[in-house]
CSV table of C-alpha atoms and ligand atoms in Angstrom, one decimal:
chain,number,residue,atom,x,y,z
J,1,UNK,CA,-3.6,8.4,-0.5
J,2,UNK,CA,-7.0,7.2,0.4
J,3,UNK,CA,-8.2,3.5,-1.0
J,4,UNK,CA,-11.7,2.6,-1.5
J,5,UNK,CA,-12.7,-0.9,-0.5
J,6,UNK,CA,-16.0,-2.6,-1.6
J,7,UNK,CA,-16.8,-6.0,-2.2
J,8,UNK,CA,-16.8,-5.6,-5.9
J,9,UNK,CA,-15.9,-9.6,-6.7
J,10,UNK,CA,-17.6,-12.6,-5.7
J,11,UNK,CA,-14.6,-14.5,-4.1
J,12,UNK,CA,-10.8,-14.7,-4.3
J,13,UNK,CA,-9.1,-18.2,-6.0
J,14,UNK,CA,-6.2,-19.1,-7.3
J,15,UNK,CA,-2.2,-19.0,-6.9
J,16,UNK,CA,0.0,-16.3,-6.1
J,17,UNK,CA,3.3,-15.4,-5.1
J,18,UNK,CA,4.1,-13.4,-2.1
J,19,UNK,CA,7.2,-10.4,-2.5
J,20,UNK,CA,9.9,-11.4,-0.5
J,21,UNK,CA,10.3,-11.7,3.6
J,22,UNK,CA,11.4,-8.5,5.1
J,23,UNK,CA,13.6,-10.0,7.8
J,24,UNK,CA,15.5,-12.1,5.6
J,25,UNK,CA,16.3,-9.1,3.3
J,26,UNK,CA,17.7,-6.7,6.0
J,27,UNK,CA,19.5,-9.7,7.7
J,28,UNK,CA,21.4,-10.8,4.3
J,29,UNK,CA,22.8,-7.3,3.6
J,30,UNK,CA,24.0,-6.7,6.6
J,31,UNK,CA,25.4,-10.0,7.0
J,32,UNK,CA,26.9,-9.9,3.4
J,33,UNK,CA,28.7,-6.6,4.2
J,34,UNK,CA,30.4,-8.1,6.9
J,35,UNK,CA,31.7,-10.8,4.6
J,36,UNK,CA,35.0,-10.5,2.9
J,37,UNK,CA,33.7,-11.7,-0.8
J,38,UNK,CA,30.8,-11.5,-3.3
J,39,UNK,CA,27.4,-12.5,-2.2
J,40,UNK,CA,24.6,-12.4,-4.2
J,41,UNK,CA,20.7,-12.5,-3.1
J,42,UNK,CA,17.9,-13.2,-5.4
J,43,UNK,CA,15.1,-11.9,-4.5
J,44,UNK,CA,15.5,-8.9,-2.5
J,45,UNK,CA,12.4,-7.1,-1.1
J,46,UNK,CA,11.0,-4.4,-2.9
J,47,UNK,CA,9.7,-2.6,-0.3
J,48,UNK,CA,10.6,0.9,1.9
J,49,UNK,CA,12.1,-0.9,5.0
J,50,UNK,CA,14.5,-3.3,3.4
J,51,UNK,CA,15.7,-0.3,1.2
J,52,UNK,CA,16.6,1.9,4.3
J,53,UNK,CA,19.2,-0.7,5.4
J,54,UNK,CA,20.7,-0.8,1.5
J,55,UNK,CA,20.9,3.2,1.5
J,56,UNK,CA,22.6,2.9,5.2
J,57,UNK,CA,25.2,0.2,4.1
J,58,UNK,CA,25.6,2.2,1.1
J,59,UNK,CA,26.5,5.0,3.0
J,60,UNK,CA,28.9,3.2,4.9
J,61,UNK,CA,30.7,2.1,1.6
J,62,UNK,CA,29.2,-1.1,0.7
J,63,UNK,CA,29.4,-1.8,-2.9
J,64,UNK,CA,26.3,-3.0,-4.3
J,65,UNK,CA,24.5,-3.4,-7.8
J,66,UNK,CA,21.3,-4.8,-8.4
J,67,UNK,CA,21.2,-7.5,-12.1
J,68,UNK,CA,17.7,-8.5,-13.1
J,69,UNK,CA,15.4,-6.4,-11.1
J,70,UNK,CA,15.5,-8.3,-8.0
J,71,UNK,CA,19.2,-9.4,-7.5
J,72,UNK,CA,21.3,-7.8,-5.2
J,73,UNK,CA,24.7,-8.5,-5.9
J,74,UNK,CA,27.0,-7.6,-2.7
J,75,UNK,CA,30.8,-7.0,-3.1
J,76,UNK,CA,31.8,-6.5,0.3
J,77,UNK,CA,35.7,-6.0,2.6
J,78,UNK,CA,34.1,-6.8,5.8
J,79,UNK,CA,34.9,-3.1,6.7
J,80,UNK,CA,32.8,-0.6,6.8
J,81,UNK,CA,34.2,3.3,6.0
J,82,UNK,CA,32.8,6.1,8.3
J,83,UNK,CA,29.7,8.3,6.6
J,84,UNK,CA,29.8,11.5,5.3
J,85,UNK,CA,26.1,12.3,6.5
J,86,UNK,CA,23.7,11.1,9.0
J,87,UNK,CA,22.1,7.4,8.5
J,88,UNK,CA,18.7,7.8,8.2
J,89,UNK,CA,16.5,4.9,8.5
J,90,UNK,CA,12.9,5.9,7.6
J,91,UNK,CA,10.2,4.1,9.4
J,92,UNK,CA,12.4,1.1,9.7
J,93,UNK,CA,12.9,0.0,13.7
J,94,UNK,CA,15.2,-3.2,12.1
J,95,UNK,CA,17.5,-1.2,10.0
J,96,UNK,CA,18.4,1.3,13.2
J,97,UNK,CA,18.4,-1.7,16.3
J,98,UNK,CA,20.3,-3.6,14.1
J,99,UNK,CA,22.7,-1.3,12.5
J,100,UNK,CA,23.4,0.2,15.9
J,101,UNK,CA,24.2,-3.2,16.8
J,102,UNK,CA,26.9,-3.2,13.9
J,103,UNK,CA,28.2,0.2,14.4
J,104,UNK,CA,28.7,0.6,18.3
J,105,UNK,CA,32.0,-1.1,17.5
J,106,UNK,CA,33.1,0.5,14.9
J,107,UNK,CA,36.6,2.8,14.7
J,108,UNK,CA,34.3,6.2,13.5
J,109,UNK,CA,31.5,8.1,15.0
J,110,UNK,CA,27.7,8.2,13.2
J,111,UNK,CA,24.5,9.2,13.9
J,112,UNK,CA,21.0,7.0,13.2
J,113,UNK,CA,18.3,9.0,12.7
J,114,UNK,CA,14.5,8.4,11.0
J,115,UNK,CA,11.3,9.5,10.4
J,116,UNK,CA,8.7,10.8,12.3
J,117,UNK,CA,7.6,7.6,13.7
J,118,UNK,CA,10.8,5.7,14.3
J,119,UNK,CA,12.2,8.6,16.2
J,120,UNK,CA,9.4,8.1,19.0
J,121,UNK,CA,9.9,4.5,19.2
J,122,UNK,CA,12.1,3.0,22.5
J,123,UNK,CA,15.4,2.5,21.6
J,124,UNK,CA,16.8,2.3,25.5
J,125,UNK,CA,16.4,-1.5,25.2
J,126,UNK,CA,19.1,-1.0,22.7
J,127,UNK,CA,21.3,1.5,24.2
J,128,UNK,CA,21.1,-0.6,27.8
J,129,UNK,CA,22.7,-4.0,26.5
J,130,UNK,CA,25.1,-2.1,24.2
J,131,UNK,CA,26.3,0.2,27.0
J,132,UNK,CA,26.8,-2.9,28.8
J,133,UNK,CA,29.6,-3.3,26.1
J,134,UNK,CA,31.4,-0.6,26.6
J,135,UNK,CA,29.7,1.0,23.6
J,136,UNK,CA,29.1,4.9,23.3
J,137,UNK,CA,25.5,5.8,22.9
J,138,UNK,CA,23.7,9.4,23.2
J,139,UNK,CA,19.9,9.8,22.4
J,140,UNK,CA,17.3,12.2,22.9
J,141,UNK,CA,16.0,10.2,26.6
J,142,UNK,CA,16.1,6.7,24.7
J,143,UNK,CA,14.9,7.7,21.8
J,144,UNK,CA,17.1,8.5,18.2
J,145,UNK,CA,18.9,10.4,16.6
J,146,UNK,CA,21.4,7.8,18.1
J,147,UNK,CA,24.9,9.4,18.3
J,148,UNK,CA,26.6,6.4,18.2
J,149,UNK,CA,31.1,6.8,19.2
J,150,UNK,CA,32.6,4.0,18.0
J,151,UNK,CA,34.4,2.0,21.0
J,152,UNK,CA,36.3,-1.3,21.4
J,153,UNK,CA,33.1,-3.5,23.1
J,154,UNK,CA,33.7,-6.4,25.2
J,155,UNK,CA,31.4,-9.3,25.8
J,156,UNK,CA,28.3,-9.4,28.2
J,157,UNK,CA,25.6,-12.2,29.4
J,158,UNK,CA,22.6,-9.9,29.1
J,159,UNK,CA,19.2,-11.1,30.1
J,160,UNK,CA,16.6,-9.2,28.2
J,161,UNK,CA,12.9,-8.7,29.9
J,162,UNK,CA,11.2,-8.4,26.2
J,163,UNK,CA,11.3,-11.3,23.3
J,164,UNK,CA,12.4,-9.4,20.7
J,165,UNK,CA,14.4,-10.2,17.3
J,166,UNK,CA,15.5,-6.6,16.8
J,167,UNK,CA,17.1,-6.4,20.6
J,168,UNK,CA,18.3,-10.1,20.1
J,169,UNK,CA,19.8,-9.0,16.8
J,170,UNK,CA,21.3,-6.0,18.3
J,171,UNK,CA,23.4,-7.7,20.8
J,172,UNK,CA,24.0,-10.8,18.7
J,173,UNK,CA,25.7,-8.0,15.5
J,174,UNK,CA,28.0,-6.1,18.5
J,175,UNK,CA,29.1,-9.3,19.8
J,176,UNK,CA,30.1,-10.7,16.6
J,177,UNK,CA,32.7,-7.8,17.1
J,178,UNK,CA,33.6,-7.7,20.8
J,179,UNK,CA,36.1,-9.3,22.7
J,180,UNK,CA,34.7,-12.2,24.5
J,181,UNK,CA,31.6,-14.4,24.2
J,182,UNK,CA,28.6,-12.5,24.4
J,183,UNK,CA,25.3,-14.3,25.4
J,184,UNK,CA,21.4,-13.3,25.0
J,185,UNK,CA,18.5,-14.7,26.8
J,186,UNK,CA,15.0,-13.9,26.1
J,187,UNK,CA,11.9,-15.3,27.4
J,188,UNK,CA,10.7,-16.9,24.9
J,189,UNK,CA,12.4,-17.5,21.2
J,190,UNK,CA,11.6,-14.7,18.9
J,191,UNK,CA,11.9,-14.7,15.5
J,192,UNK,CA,15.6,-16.6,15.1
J,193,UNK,CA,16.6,-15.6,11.5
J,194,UNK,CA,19.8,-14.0,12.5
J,195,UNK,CA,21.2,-16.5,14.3
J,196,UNK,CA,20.1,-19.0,11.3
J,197,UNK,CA,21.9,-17.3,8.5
J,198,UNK,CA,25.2,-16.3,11.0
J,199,UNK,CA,25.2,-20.0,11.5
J,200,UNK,CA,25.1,-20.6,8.1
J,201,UNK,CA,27.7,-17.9,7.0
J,202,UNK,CA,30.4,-19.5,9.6
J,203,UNK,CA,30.3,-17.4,12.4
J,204,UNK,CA,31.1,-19.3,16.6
J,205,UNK,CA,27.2,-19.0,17.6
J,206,UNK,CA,25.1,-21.5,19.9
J,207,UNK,CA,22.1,-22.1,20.6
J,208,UNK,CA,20.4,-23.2,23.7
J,209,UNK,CA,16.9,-22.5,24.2
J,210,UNK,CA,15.9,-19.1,24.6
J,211,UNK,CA,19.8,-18.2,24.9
J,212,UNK,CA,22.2,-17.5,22.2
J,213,UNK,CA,26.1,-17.0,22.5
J,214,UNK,CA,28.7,-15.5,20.0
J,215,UNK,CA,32.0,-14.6,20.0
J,216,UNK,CA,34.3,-13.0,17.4
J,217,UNK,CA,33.9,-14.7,13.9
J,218,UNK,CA,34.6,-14.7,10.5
J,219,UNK,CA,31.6,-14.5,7.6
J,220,UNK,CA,31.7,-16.1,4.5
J,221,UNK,CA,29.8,-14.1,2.2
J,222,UNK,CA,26.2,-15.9,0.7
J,223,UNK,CA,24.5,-17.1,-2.1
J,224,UNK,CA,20.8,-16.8,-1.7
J,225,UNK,CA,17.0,-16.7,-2.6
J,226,UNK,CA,14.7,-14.9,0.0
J,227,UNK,CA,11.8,-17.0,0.5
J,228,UNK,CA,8.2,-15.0,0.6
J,229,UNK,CA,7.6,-13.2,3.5
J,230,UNK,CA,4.9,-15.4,6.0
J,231,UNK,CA,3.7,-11.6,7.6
J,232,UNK,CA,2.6,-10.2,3.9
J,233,UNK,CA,1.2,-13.6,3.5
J,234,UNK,CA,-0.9,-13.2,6.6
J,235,UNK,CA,-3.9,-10.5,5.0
J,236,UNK,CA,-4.1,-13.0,2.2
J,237,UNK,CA,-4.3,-16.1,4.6
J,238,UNK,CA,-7.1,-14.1,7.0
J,239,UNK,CA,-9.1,-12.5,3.4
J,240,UNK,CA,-9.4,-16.3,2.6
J,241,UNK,CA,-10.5,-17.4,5.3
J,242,UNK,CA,-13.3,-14.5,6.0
J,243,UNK,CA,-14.3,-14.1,2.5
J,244,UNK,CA,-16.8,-17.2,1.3
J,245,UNK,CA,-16.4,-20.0,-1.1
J,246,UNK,CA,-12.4,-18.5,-1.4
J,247,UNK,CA,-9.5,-21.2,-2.2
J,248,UNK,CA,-5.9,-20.3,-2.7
J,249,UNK,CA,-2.4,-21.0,-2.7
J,250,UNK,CA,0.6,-19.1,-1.3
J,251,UNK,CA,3.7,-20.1,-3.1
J,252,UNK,CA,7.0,-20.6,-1.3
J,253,UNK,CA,6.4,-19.2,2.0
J,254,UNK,CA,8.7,-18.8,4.8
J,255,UNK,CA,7.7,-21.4,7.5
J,256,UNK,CA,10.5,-20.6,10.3
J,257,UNK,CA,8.4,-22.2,13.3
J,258,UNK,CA,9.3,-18.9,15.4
J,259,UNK,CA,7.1,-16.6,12.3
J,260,UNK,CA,4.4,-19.2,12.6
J,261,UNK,CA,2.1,-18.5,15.2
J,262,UNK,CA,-0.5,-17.2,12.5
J,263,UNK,CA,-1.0,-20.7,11.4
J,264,UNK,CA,-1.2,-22.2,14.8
J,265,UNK,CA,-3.6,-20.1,16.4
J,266,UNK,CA,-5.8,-20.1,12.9
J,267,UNK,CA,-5.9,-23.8,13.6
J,268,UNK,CA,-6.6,-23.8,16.5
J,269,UNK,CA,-9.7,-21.5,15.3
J,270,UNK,CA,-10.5,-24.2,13.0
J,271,UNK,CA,-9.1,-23.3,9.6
J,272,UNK,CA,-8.8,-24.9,6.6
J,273,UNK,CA,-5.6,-24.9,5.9
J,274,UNK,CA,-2.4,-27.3,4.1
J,275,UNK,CA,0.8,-26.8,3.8
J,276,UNK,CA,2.1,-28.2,0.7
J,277,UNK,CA,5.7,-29.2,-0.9
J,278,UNK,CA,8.4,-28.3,2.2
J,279,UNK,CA,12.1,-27.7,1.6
J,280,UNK,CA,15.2,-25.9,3.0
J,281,UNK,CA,16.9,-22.8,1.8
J,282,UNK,CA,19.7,-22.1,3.1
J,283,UNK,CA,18.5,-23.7,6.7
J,284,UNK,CA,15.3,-21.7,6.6
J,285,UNK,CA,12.4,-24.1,6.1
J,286,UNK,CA,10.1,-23.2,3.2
J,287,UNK,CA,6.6,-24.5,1.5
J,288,UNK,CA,3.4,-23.8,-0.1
J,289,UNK,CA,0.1,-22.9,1.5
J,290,UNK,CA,-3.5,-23.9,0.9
J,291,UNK,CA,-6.3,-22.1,2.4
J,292,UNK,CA,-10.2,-21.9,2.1
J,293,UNK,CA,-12.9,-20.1,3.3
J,294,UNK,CA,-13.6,-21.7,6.9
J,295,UNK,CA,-16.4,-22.0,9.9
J,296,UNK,CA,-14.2,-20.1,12.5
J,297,UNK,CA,-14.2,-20.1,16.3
J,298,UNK,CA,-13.1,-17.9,18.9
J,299,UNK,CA,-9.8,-19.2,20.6
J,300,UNK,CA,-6.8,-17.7,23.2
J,301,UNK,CA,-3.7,-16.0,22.3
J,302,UNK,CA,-1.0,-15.7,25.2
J,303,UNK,CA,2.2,-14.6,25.9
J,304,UNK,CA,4.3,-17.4,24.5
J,305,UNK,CA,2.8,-17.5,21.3
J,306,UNK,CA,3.3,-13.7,20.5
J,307,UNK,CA,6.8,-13.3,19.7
J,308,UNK,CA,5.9,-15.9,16.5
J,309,UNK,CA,3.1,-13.5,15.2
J,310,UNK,CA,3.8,-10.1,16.6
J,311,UNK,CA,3.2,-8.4,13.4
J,312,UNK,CA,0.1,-10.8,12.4
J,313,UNK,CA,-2.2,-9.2,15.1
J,314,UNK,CA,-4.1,-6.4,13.7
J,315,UNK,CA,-4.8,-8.6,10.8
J,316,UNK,CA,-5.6,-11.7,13.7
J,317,UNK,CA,-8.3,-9.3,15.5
J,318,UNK,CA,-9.8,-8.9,11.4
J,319,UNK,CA,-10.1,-12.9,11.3
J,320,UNK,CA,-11.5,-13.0,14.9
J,321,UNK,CA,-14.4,-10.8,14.4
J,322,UNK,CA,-15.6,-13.6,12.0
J,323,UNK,CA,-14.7,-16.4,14.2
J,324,UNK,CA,-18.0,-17.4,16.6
J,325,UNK,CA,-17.3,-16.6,20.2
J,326,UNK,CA,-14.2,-14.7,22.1
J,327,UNK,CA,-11.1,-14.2,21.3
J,328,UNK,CA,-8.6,-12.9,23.6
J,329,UNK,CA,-4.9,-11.7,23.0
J,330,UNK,CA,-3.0,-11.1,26.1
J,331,UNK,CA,0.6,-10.6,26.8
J,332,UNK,CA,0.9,-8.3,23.6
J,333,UNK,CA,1.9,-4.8,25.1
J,334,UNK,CA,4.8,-3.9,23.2
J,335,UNK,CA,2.4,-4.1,19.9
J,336,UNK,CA,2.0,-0.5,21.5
J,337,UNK,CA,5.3,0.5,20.6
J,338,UNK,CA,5.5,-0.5,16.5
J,339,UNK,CA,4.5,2.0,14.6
J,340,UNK,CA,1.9,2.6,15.8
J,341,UNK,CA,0.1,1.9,18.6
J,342,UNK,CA,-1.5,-1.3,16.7
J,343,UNK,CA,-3.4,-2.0,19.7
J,344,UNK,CA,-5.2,1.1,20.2
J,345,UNK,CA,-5.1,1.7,16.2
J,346,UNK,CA,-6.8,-1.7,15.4
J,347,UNK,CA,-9.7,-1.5,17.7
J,348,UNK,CA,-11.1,1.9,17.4
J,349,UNK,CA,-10.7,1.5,13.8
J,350,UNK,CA,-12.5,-2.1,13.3
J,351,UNK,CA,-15.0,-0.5,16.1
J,352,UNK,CA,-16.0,1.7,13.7
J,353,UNK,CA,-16.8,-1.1,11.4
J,354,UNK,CA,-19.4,-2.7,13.9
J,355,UNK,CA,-16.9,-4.8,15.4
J,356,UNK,CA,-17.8,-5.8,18.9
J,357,UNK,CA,-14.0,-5.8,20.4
J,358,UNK,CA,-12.4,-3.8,23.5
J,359,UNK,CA,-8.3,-2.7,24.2
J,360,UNK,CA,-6.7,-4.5,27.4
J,361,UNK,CA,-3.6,-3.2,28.7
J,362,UNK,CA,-1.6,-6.1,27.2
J,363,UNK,CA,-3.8,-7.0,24.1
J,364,UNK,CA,-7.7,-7.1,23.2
J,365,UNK,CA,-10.6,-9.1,23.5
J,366,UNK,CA,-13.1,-9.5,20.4
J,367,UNK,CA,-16.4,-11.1,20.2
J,368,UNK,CA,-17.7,-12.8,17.2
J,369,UNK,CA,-18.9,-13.1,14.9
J,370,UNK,CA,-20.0,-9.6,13.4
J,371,UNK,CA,-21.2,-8.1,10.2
J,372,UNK,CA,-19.2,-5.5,9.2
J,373,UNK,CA,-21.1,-2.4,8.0
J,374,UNK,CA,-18.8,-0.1,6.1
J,375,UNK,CA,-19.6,3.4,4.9
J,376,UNK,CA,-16.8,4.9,7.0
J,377,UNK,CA,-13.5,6.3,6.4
J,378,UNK,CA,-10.8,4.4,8.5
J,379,UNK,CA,-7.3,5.8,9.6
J,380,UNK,CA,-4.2,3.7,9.0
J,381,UNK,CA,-2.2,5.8,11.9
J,382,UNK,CA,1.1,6.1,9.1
J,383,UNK,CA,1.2,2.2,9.7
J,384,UNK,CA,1.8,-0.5,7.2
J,385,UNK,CA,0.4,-3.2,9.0
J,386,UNK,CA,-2.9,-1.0,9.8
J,387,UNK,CA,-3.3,-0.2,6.5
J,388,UNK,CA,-3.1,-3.5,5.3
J,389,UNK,CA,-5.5,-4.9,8.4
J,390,UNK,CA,-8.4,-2.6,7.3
J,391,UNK,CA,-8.4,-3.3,3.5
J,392,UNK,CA,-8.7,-7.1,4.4
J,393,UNK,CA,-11.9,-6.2,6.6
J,394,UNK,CA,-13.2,-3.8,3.9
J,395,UNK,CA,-13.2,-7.1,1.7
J,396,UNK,CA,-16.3,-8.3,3.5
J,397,UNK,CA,-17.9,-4.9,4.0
J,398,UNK,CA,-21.4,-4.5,3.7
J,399,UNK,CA,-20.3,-1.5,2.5
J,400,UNK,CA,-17.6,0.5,0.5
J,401,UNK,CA,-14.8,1.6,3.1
J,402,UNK,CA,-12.5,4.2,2.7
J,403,UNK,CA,-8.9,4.0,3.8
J,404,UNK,CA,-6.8,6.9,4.6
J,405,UNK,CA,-2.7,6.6,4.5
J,406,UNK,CA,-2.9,3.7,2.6
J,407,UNK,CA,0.8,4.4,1.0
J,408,UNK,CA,1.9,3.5,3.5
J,409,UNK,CA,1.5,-0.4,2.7
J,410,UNK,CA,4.6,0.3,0.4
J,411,UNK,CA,6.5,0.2,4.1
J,412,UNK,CA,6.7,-3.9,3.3
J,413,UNK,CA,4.2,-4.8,0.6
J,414,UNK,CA,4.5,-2.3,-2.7
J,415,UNK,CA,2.3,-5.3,-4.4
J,416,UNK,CA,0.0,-5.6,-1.8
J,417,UNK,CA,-2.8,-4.4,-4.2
J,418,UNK,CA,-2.2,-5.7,-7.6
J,419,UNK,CA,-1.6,-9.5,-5.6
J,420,UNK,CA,-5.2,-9.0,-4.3
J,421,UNK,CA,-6.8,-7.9,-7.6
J,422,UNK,CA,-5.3,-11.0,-9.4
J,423,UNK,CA,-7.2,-13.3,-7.0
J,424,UNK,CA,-10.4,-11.2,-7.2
J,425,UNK,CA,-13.0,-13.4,-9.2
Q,501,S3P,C1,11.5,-7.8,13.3
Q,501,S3P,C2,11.2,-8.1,14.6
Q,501,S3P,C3,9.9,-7.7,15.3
Q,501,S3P,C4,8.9,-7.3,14.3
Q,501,S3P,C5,9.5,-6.4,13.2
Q,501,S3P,C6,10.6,-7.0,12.5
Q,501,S3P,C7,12.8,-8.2,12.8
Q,501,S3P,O1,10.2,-6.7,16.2
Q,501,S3P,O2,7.8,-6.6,14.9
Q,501,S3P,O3,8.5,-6.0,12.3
Q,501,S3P,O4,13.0,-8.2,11.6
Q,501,S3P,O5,13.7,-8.5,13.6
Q,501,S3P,P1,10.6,-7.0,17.7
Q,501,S3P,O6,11.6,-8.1,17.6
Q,501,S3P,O7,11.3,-5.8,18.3
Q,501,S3P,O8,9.4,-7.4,18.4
């Protein structure tokens, strides 16, 4: 589907809602089916990804009915039944490194598989930690269909090179079902919502620093309301900021300080920005955001601060070529392996725009700040986050943009759209 983009309003105000978080939405159904009990979870996601891990649990003979829309009522047995078909997973990396994760240890064979991009993403930084287990794993040279035989896993102390939730998750889901404490180490603390809500649900986990151990536990099932997801929030926290005279709010956002790195590095860039009323849901910290249109500078983005923004960067690089000066992203390599390759996929497309900005090996630098000029057609490389990226540049356009692909936003954000039209003014 191709979207035209032209600045057709004179600036965006007022106060909107973001859909739910995508993390939190995989993470409580496959939590709640391995609970023995009802759990119910308002607000379930919406989009693509979140649904590929409902149709997988459903396929594994989880019980689940949706009341009011949005929701998801969970009647679980703990125990999974084997499928009678192949799990596929679309485009959704969480749904297969995490399910893998619950099914290594199972007492039946499956088989992950997924779309065309999923099945060229690495999945060897799963099957290494899980083989470590004792688990059973056979790919096409690291890469899915995953034929998964269930084995009887034991516990490891795995050190992982990468900071990623997904691996983290992974190892964290088999260990919560092998014999043994099982620990996990990553450089620095990626996105922790796992750990939060097994915490929460009862299971033996602790956490030190960058390392987390579990052993063999019992869940209690939930009762929830997924908070808005801070990485939708993201193209409407950069389109305020680059779009003049712009105020708005950003109800009930998901403010986990290991998603926040968008808002630190913004600040740093001198933003305007306020979080308002703060609370807890279920040990996940939550609040409102304020942001206007702001003078921005250049700033640095390294290594530690990417694991709390990974997905935020293509929409980071829009927000830097308004900001005065250079911005550099380093320590970012594995952005190559989402998707898409974002890095590659974000600079030649905002290059075509005028942008003055240049690929590393490990990230980009972009110097600001630029008039965008428009009258292009952009590619969205089958990627969400891309597509998403280059509507929020087309905003300030000098010119109407075309973007190609761009159903794929449904991937996480179906309401992506309508959300930005009722802030249009
Ligand atoms: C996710 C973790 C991140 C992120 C992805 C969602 C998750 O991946 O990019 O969109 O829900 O665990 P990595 O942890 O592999 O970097």
């Amino acid at each position: 589907m191709q979207k035209a983009v032209k600045k057709d309003y004179k600036t965006l105000k007022g106060e909107i809602t973001i859909p739910s978080d995508k993390s939190m939405s995989h993470r409580a159904v496959i939590l709640s089916s391995l609970a023995d009990g009802k759990s119910i979870i308002k607000n379930f996601s919406k989009a693509k990804d979140p649904e590929s891990t409902l149709n997988v649990c459903r396929l594994l003979g989880l019980d689940t009915e949706f009341k009011n829309n949005s929701t998801l009522i969970i009647n679980s047995t703990a125990k999974f039944t084997a499928p009678n078909q192949e799990l596929y997973c679309g485009n959704s990396g969480t749904t297969m490194r995490l399910m893998a994760g619950v099914l290594a240890g199972q007492k039946f064979n499956t088989v992950l598989t997924g779309d065309e991009s999923l099945t060229k993403r690495p999945m060897k930084r799963i099957i290494e930690p899980l083989e470590l287990m004792g688990a059973q794993i056979s790919s096409s040279s690291g890469k899915s269909p995953l034929k998964i035989t269930g084995k009887k896993l034991h516990a490891t102390d795995y050190t992982c090179e990468l900071s990623s939730a997904q691996v983290k998750s992974c190892v964290l889901l088999a260990g919560l079902n092998a014999e043994g404490k099982t620990s996990f180490t990553e450089p620095f603390t990626s996105r922790n919502h796992t750990e939060i809500l097994l915490k929460y649900m009862g299971a033996n986990i602790d956490i030190k620093g960058n390392t987390t151990t579990i052993e063999q536990s019992t869940l209690n099932p939930i009762e929830t309301e997924i908070f808005a997801d801070i990485s939708s929030a993201a193209y409407f926290i950069a389109a305020a900021l680059i779009v003049p005279d712009s105020k708005i709010i950003l109800k009930n956002i998901g403010l986990n300080p290991t998603r926040t790195g968008i808002i630190k590095v913004i600040k740093q860039m001198g933003a305007n920005i306020e979080i308002l009323a703060q609370k807890e849901v279920c040990s996940e910290l939550v609040g409102d955001i304020k942001i206007e249109y702001s003078q921005l500078k250049g700033t640095k983005i390294g290594k530690e601060l990417i694991p709390t923004l990974i997905d935020e960067i293509p929409v980071i690089a829009v927000i830097a070529t308004q900001a005065e000066g250079k911005t550099e992203i380093t320590g970012a390599g594995d952005l190559r392996n989402k998707e898409s390759d974002r890095i590659k996929a974000i600079v030649t497309e905002l290059k075509k725009l005028g942008a003055d900005i240049e690929e590393t090996r490990d990230g980009m630098i972009i110097n600001g700040k630029t008039r965008l000029k428009g009258d292009c057609e952009l590619e969205t490389y089958n990627d969400h986050r891309i597509a998403m990226s280059l509507y929020t540049a087309g905003l300030i356009c000098q010119k109407e943009i075309t973007v190609n692909g761009f159903e794929w936003v449904d991937i996480s954000f179906p309401e992506f759209e309508e959300l930005f039209e009722k802030i249009k003014q």
